[in-house]
Short mmCIF file of N, CA and C in Angstrom, two decimals:
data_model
loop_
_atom_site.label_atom_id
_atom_site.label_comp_id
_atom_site.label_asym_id
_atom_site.label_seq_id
_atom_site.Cartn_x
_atom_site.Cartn_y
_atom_site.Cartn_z
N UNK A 1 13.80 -94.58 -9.52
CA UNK A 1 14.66 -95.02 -8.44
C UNK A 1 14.09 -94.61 -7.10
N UNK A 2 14.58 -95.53 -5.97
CA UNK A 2 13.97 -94.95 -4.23
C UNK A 2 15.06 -93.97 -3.81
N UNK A 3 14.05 -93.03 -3.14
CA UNK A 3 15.18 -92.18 -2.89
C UNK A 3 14.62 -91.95 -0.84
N UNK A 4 15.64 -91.62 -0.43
CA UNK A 4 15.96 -91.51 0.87
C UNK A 4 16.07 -90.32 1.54
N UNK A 5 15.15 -90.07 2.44
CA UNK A 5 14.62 -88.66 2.69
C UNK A 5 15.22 -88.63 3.98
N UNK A 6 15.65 -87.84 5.01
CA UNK A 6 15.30 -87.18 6.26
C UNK A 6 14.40 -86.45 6.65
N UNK A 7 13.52 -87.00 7.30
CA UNK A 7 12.45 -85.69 7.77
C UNK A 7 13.25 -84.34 7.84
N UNK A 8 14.45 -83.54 8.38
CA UNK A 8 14.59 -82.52 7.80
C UNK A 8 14.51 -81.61 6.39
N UNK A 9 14.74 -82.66 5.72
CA UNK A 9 15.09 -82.34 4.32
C UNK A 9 13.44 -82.45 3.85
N UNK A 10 12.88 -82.97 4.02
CA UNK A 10 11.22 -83.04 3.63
C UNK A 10 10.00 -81.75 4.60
N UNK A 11 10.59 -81.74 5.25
CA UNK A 11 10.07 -80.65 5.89
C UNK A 11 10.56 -79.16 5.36
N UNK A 12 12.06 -79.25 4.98
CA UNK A 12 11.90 -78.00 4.38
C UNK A 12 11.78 -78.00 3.45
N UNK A 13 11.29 -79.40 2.16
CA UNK A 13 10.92 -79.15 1.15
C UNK A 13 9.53 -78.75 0.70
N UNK A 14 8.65 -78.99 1.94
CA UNK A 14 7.03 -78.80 2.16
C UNK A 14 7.02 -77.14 2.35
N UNK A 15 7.74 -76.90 3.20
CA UNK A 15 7.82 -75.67 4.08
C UNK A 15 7.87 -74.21 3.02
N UNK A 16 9.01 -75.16 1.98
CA UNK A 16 9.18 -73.63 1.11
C UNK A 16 8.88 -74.09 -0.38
N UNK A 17 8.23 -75.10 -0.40
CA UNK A 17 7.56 -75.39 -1.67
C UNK A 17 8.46 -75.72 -2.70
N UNK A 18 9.54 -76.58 -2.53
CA UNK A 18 10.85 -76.98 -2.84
C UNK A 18 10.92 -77.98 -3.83
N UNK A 19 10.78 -78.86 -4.90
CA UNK A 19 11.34 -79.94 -5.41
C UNK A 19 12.03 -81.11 -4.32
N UNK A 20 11.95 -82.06 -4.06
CA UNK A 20 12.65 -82.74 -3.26
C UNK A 20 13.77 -83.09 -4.05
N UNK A 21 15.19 -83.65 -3.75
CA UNK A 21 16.45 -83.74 -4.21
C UNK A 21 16.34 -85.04 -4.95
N UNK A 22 16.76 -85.14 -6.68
CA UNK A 22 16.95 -86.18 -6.95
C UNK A 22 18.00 -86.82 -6.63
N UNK A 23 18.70 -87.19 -5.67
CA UNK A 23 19.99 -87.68 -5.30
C UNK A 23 19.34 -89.09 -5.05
N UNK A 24 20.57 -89.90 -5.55
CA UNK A 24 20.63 -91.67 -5.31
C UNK A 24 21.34 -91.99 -4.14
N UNK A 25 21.94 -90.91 -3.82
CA UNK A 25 22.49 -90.82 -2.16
C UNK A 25 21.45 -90.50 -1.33
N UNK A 26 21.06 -91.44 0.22
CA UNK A 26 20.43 -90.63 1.10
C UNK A 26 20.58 -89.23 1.11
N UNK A 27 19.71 -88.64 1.63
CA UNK A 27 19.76 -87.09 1.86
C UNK A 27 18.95 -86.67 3.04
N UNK A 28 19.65 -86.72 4.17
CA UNK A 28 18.95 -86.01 5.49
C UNK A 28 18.66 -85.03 5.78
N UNK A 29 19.13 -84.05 5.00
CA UNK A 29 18.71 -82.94 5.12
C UNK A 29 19.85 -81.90 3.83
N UNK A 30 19.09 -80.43 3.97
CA UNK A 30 19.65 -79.75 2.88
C UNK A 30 20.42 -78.49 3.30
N UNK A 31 21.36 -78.75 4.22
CA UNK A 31 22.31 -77.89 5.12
C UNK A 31 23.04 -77.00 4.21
N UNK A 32 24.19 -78.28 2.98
CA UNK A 32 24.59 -77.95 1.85
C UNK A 32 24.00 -77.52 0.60
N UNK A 33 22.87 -78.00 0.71
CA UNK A 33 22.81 -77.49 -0.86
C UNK A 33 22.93 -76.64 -1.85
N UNK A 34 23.48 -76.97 -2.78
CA UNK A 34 24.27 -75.84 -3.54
C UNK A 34 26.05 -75.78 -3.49
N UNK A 35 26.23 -76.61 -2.42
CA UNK A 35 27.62 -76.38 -2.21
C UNK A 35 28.23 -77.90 -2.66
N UNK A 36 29.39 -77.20 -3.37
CA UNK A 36 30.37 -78.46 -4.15
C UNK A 36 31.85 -78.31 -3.58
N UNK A 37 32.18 -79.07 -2.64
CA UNK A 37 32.95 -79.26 -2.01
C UNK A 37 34.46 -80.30 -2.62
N UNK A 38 35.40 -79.71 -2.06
CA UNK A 38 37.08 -80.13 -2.72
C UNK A 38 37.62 -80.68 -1.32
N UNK A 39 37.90 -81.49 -1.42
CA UNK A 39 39.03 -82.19 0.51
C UNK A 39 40.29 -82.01 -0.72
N UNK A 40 41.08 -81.66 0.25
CA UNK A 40 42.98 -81.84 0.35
C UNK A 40 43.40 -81.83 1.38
N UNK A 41 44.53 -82.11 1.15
CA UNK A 41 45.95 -81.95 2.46
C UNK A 41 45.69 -83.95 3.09
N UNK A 42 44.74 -84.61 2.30
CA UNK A 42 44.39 -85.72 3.47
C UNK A 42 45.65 -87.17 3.10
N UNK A 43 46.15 -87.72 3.64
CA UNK A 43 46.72 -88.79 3.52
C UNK A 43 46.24 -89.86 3.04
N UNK A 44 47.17 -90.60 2.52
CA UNK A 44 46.58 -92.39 1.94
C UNK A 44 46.03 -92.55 3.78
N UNK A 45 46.64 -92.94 4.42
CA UNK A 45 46.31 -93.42 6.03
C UNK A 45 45.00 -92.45 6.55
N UNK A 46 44.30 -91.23 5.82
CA UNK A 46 43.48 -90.92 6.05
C UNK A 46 42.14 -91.14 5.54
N UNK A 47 42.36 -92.11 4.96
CA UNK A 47 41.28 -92.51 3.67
C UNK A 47 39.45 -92.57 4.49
N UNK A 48 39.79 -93.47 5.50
CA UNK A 48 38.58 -93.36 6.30
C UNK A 48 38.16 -92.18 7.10
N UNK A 49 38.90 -91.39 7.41
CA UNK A 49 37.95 -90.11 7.67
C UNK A 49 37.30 -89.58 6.62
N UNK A 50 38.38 -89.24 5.88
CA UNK A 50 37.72 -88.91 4.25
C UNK A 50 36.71 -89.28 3.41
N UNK A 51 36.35 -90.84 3.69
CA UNK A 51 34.77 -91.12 3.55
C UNK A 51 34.12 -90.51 4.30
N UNK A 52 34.31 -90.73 5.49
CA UNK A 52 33.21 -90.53 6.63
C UNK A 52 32.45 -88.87 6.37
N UNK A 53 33.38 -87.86 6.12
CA UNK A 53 33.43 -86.52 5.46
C UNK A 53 32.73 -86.32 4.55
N UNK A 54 33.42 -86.86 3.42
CA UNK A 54 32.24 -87.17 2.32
C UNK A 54 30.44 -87.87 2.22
N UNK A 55 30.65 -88.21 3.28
CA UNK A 55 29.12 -89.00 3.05
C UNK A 55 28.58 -88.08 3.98
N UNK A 56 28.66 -87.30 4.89
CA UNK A 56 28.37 -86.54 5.78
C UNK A 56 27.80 -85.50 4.61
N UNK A 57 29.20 -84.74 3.63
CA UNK A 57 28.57 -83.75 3.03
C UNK A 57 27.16 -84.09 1.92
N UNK A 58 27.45 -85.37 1.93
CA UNK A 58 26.46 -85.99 0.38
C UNK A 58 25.27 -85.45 1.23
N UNK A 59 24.89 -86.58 2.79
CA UNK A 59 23.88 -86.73 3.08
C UNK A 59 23.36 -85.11 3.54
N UNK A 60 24.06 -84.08 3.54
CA UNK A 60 23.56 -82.77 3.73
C UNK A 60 23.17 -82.34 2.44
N UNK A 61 22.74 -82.66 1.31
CA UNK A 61 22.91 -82.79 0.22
C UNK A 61 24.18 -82.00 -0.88
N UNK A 62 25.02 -81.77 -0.41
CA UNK A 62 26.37 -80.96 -0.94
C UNK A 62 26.88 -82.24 -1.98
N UNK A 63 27.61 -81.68 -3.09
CA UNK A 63 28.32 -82.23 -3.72
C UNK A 63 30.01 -82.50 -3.55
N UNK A 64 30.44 -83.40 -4.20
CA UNK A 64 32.05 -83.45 -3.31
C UNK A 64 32.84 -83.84 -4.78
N UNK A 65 34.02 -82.75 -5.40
CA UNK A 65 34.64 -82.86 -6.67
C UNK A 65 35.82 -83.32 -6.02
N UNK A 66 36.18 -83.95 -7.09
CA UNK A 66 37.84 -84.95 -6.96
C UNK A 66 38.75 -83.02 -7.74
N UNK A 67 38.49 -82.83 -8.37
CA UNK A 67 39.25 -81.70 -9.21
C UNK A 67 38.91 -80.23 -9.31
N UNK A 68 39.83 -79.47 -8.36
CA UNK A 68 39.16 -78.24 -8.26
C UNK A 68 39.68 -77.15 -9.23
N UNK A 69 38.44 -76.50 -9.71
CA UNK A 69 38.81 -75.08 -10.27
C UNK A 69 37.42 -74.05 -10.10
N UNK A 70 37.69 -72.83 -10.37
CA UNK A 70 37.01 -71.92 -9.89
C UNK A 70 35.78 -71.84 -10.19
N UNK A 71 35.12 -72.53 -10.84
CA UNK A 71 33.78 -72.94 -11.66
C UNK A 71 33.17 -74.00 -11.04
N UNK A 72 33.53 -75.08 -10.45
CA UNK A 72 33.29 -75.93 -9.71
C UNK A 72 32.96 -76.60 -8.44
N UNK A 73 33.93 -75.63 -7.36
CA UNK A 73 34.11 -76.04 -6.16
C UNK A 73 33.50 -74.20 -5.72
N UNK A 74 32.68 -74.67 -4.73
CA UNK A 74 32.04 -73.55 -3.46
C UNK A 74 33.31 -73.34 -2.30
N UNK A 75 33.33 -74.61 -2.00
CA UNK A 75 34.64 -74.55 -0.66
C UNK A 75 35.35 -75.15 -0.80
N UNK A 76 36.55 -75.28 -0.04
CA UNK A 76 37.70 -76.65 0.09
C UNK A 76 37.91 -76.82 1.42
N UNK A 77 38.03 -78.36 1.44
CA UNK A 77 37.91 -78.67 3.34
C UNK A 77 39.48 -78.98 3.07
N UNK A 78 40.58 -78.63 4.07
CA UNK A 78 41.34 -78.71 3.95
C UNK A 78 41.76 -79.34 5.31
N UNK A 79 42.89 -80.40 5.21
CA UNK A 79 42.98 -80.91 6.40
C UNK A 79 45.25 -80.19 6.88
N UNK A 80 45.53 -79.59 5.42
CA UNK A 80 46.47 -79.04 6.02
C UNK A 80 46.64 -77.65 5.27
N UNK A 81 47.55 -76.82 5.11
CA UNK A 81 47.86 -75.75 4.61
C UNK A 81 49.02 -75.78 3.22
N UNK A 82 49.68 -77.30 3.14
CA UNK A 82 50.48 -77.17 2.39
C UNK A 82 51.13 -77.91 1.54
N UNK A 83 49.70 -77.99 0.83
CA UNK A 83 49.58 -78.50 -0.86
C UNK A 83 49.65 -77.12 -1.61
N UNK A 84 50.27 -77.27 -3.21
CA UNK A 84 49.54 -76.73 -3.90
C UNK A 84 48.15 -76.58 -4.18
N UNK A 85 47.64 -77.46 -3.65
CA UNK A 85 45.97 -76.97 -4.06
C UNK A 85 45.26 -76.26 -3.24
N UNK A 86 46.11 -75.73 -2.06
CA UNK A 86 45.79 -75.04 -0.81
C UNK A 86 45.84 -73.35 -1.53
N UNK A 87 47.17 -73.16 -1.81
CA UNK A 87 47.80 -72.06 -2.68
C UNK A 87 46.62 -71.47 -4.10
N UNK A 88 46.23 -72.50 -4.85
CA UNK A 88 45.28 -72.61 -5.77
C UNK A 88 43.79 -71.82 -5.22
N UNK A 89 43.18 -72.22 -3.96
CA UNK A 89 42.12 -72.35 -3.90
C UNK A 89 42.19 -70.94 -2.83
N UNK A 90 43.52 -70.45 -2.65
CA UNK A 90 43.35 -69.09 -1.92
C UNK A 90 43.63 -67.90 -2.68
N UNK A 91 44.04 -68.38 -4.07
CA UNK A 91 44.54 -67.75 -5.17
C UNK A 91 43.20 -67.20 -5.74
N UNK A 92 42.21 -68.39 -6.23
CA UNK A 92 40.73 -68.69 -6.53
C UNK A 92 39.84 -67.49 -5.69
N UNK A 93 40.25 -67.55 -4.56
CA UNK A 93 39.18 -66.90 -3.64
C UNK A 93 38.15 -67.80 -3.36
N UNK A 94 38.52 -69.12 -3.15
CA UNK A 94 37.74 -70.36 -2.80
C UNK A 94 37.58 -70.21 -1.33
N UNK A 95 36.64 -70.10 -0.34
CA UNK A 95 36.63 -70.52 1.35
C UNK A 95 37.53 -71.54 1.44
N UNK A 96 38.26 -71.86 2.10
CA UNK A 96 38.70 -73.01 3.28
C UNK A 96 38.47 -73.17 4.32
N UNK A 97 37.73 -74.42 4.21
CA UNK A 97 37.08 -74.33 5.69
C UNK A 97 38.10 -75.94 5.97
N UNK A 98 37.79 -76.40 7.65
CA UNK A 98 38.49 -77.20 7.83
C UNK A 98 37.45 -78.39 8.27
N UNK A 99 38.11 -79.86 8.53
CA UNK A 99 37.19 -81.00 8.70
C UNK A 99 36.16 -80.50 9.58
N UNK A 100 36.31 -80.52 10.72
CA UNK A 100 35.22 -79.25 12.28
C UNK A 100 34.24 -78.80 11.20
N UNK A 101 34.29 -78.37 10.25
CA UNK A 101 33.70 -77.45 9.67
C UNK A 101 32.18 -78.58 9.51
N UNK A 102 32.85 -79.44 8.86
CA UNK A 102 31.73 -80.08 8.37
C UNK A 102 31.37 -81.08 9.30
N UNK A 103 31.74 -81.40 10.50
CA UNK A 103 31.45 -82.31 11.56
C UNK A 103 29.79 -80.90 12.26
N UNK A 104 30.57 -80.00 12.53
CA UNK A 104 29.64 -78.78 13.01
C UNK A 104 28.41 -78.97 12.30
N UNK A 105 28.65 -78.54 11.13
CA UNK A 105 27.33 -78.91 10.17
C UNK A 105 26.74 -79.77 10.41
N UNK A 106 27.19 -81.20 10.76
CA UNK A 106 26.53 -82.68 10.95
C UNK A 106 25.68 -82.29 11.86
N UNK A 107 26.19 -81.69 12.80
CA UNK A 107 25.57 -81.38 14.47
C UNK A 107 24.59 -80.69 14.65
N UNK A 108 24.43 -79.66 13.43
CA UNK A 108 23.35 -78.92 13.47
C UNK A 108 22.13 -79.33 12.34
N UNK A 109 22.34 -80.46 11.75
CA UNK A 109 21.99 -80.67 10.85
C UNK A 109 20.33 -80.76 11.52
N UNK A 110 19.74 -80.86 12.06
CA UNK A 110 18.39 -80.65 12.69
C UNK A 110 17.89 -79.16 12.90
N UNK A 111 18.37 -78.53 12.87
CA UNK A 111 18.12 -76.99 13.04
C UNK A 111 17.54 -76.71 11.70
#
């Protein structure tokens, strides 16, 4: 299969003698990697940020689970405080980080 590089992500795969990412998703760089990411709190009417989020984390190469448990998920982007799965994932000792979180990341994604 073709796979889709960012010069960031190829540069630091040269740099530290890395495997490049088999992902079928572009991958601009490797901000995330390693990290498997959970969204909650988001609305049906939020559906399109929630892509936009998601493809952000793909293309950092991060993973993004529909179903969180403590084996699975690194962080949870949370867009409110008050789901049960908010309660769950502070129970877990999961990070919560918030949308910013991963817009920030986008921003630095050249560094």
């Amino acid at each position: 299969h073709v796979r889709i590089l960012g010069a960031p992500c190829l540069h630091h795969c040269a740099a530290n003698s890395v495997r490049l990412p088999e992902s079928r998703r572009p991958v601009y760089c490797r901000s995330m990697a390693g990290l498997s990411v959970c969204f909650m709190g988001f609305k049906p009417s939020e559906k399109g940020m929630l892509d936009k989020l998601a493809n952000l984390v793909h293309q950092m190469e991060g993973e993004v689970r529909k179903q969180m448990n403590r084996s699975n998920v690194t962080h949870v982007i949370s867009r409110n405080v008050t789901s049960s799965r908010y309660e769950v994932a502070v129970a877990f000792g999961v990070p919560i980080m918030s949308c910013e979180w991963v817009e920030e990341c986008w921003k630095r994604r050249n560094e």
